[in-house]
Tab-separated table of C-alpha atoms in Angstrom:
chain	number	residue	atom	x	y	z
A	1	MET	CA	-28.330	15.523	-10.695
A	2	LYS	CA	-24.881	17.891	-11.802
A	3	TYR	CA	-23.086	17.569	-7.701
A	4	THR	CA	-20.078	20.060	-6.833
A	5	VAL	CA	-16.962	18.373	-6.047
A	6	GLU	CA	-17.524	19.452	-2.253
A	7	GLN	CA	-20.963	17.684	-2.727
A	8	LEU	CA	-19.401	14.494	-3.655
A	9	ILE	CA	-17.615	14.862	-0.748
A	10	ALA	CA	-19.916	15.493	1.529
A	11	ARG	CA	-22.384	12.268	-0.024
A	12	MET	CA	-18.956	10.118	0.283
A	13	CYS	CA	-18.182	11.215	3.427
A	14	ASP	CA	-22.298	11.397	5.517
A	15	PRO	CA	-22.226	7.867	7.694
A	16	GLN	CA	-25.905	7.448	6.392
A	17	GLU	CA	-25.442	7.488	3.012
A	18	LYS	CA	-25.237	3.108	1.958
A	19	GLU	CA	-23.981	4.335	-2.129
A	20	ALA	CA	-20.912	6.396	-0.625
A	21	TYR	CA	-19.054	4.581	-3.640
A	22	LEU	CA	-21.028	6.055	-5.825
A	23	TYR	CA	-20.034	8.974	-4.770
A	24	ALA	CA	-16.021	7.784	-4.535
A	25	ASP	CA	-15.564	7.114	-8.153
A	26	LYS	CA	-17.567	10.309	-9.170
A	27	LEU	CA	-15.281	11.261	-7.725
A	28	SER	CA	-11.850	9.406	-9.374
A	29	LYS	CA	-13.922	10.223	-12.291
A	30	ILE	CA	-13.496	13.923	-11.494
A	31	GLY	CA	-9.388	13.150	-11.299
A	32	ASN	CA	-8.554	17.448	-10.536
A	33	GLN	CA	-6.151	18.627	-8.665
A	34	GLU	CA	-8.419	19.832	-6.243
A	35	VAL	CA	-10.164	16.878	-5.335
A	36	ILE	CA	-7.267	15.199	-4.653
A	37	ASP	CA	-5.797	17.563	-2.094
A	38	ASN	CA	-9.679	17.054	-0.655
A	39	LEU	CA	-9.437	12.519	-0.627
A	40	ILE	CA	-5.437	13.042	0.419
A	41	SER	CA	-7.027	15.617	3.263
A	42	ILE	CA	-9.709	13.272	4.262
A	43	LEU	CA	-7.478	9.884	4.252
A	44	LYS	CA	-5.194	11.501	6.748
A	45	ALA	CA	-8.486	11.849	8.698
A	46	GLU	CA	-8.908	9.074	11.463
A	47	ASN	CA	-12.535	7.805	10.002
A	48	TYR	CA	-10.896	5.556	8.918
A	49	GLU	CA	-14.353	4.600	6.403
A	50	SER	CA	-14.148	7.957	4.912
A	51	ALA	CA	-10.019	7.549	4.533
A	52	LEU	CA	-11.110	3.970	2.792
A	53	LEU	CA	-13.270	6.012	0.688
A	54	ALA	CA	-10.680	8.307	-0.444
A	55	ALA	CA	-8.288	5.609	-0.812
A	56	ARG	CA	-10.256	4.153	-3.539
A	57	SER	CA	-10.616	7.085	-5.387
A	58	LEU	CA	-7.564	7.862	-5.708
A	59	GLY	CA	-6.177	4.546	-6.542
A	60	ASN	CA	-8.603	5.422	-9.770
A	61	ILE	CA	-7.548	8.038	-10.944
A	62	GLU	CA	-5.298	9.161	-13.199
A	63	ASN	CA	-2.366	10.820	-12.295
A	64	ASN	CA	-2.174	10.284	-8.611
A	65	ASN	CA	1.249	9.872	-8.109
A	66	GLU	CA	1.282	12.955	-5.565
A	67	ALA	CA	-0.583	10.566	-3.629
A	68	LEU	CA	1.408	7.256	-3.152
A	69	GLU	CA	2.882	8.479	0.744
A	70	HIS	CA	0.292	9.716	2.159
A	71	LEU	CA	-1.460	6.320	1.284
A	72	PHE	CA	2.089	5.151	2.830
A	73	GLU	CA	1.797	7.011	5.252
A	74	VAL	CA	-1.651	6.034	6.797
A	75	ILE	CA	-1.002	1.976	6.206
A	76	HIS	CA	2.268	2.997	8.300
A	77	ARG	CA	0.248	4.200	10.601
A	78	ASN	CA	0.317	1.647	14.587
A	79	GLU	CA	-3.622	1.906	14.198
A	80	ASN	CA	-4.429	0.538	11.390
A	81	LYS	CA	-1.577	-2.709	11.637
A	82	LEU	CA	-4.504	-5.059	12.202
A	83	GLN	CA	-6.634	-3.112	9.121
A	84	ASN	CA	-4.344	-1.972	6.998
A	85	GLY	CA	-5.555	-4.436	3.759
A	86	ALA	CA	-7.963	-2.597	2.734
A	87	PHE	CA	-5.886	0.515	2.192
A	88	VAL	CA	-2.795	-1.620	1.196
A	89	GLN	CA	-5.521	-3.443	-2.103
A	90	THR	CA	-5.366	-0.087	-2.819
A	91	LEU	CA	-2.563	0.042	-3.992
A	92	ASP	CA	-3.379	-1.255	-7.267
A	93	GLY	CA	-3.651	1.369	-9.198
A	94	TYR	CA	-0.437	2.745	-8.392
A	95	ASP	CA	2.596	3.313	-10.003
A	96	LEU	CA	4.964	1.523	-7.411
A	97	SER	CA	8.202	0.736	-9.037
A	98	GLU	CA	10.381	2.679	-7.220
A	99	ARG	CA	8.189	0.926	-3.688
A	100	PHE	CA	9.657	-2.296	-2.657
A	101	VAL	CA	10.818	-1.819	-0.082
A	102	ASP	CA	8.131	-0.510	1.270
A	103	LEU	CA	6.079	-3.734	0.068
A	104	PHE	CA	8.871	-5.627	0.913
A	105	ARG	CA	8.298	-4.234	5.137
A	106	LEU	CA	4.050	-4.479	4.466
A	107	TYR	CA	4.697	-7.878	3.401
A	108	LEU	CA	7.346	-9.020	6.650
A	109	PHE	CA	5.747	-7.648	9.201
A	110	GLY	CA	2.064	-7.049	7.646
A	111	ASN	CA	-1.180	-8.925	8.937
A	112	PHE	CA	-2.143	-12.195	7.048
A	113	LYS	CA	-4.280	-9.709	4.141
A	114	THR	CA	-1.761	-7.470	3.743
A	115	SER	CA	1.236	-10.007	3.725
A	116	ALA	CA	-0.653	-11.579	1.425
A	117	LEU	CA	-1.278	-8.317	-0.385
A	118	ALA	CA	2.471	-7.320	-0.673
A	119	LYS	CA	3.800	-10.734	-1.842
A	120	GLU	CA	1.599	-10.588	-5.295
A	121	PHE	CA	2.900	-6.952	-5.557
A	122	LEU	CA	6.709	-8.465	-4.708
A	123	ASP	CA	5.657	-10.864	-7.268
A	124	THR	CA	4.102	-8.917	-10.201
A	125	VAL	CA	4.982	-5.198	-10.279
A	126	GLU	CA	7.832	-4.982	-11.778
A	127	PHE	CA	10.464	-2.476	-9.463
A	128	GLU	CA	13.074	-1.140	-10.078
A	129	LEU	CA	16.237	-2.324	-8.204
A	130	THR	CA	19.437	-0.599	-7.089
A	131	PRO	CA	22.097	-1.808	-5.028
A	132	ARG	CA	20.680	-0.132	-2.870
A	133	VAL	CA	17.018	-1.541	-2.581
A	134	LEU	CA	19.174	-4.570	-1.956
A	135	LYS	CA	21.324	-3.385	1.450
A	136	LYS	CA	17.445	-2.701	2.964
A	137	MET	CA	15.754	-5.544	1.682
A	138	GLU	CA	18.752	-6.929	3.669
A	139	LYS	CA	18.612	-4.947	6.929
A	140	HIS	CA	14.063	-5.196	7.189
A	141	TRP	CA	14.625	-9.385	6.998
A	142	ASN	CA	17.780	-9.135	9.661
A	143	HIS	CA	14.952	-7.182	11.719
A	144	PHE	CA	12.766	-9.656	10.927
A	145	LYS	CA	14.696	-12.190	11.749
A	146	ASN	CA	15.930	-11.235	15.346
A	147	ASN	CA	12.518	-10.452	16.167
A	148	PHE	CA	10.008	-13.568	14.396
A	149	ASP	CA	9.313	-16.836	16.178
A	150	GLN	CA	12.483	-19.206	13.737
A	151	ASN	CA	10.298	-22.455	14.707
A	152	SER	CA	7.055	-21.166	13.251
A	153	ASP	CA	5.572	-22.473	9.893
A	154	GLU	CA	5.269	-18.994	9.236
A	155	PHE	CA	8.656	-18.296	9.352
A	156	GLU	CA	10.154	-21.206	7.084
A	157	ILE	CA	7.651	-20.455	4.570
A	158	LYS	CA	8.816	-16.419	4.199
A	159	LYS	CA	13.240	-17.742	4.899
A	160	SER	CA	12.449	-19.136	1.581
A	161	GLU	CA	11.228	-16.928	-0.637
A	162	VAL	CA	12.519	-13.850	1.067
A	163	GLU	CA	16.344	-15.931	0.828
A	164	GLU	CA	15.082	-16.452	-2.830
A	165	MET	CA	14.307	-13.539	-3.579
A	166	ILE	CA	17.725	-12.425	-2.793
A	167	GLU	CA	19.175	-14.764	-4.201
A	168	GLU	CA	17.415	-13.381	-7.556
A	169	ILE	CA	17.967	-10.159	-7.104
A	170	LYS	CA	21.751	-10.391	-6.148
A	171	ALA	CA	21.171	-12.850	-9.378
A	172	ILE	CA	19.876	-9.259	-11.811
A	173	PHE	CA	23.432	-7.717	-10.364
A	174	SER	CA	25.701	-9.870	-10.880
A	175	GLU	CA	24.849	-10.000	-14.742
A	176	GLU	CA	25.239	-6.580	-14.788
């Protein structure tokens, strides 16, 4: 059966639909501007389950760069702070080369899943690094140090990893 974009969206957002993800996948295969615009609207709406499906679908669309800013807005929302790992997981479908600072913030301040996923992206994505990125990174690191229990094991692990990252980035700039 051939569905219209509106029908696919309705099925994807239907809370009674047991295979809503299949409709999200069908939307990503269409992937045109109408689909992207509709999925961004759903992503930014209040329904968490539908927003996750929209994020999944958008992550599978080839030309999805315009959706990335909206996805980061949703990830950084306070009400999603404890459950944004699922949104972060969908980031692997995007070009993250210019999003080092966003991922670094998620690594520092995210819950366990978010932090682990962000660290994986930081370790595997090839980023566009500039002195400005380094300055922002150091600003967030200082904020983290001043607002986190420095006697915890988690702090020591992050301190070790962050200091290594900072040194590696500084080494890149000193070579230039």
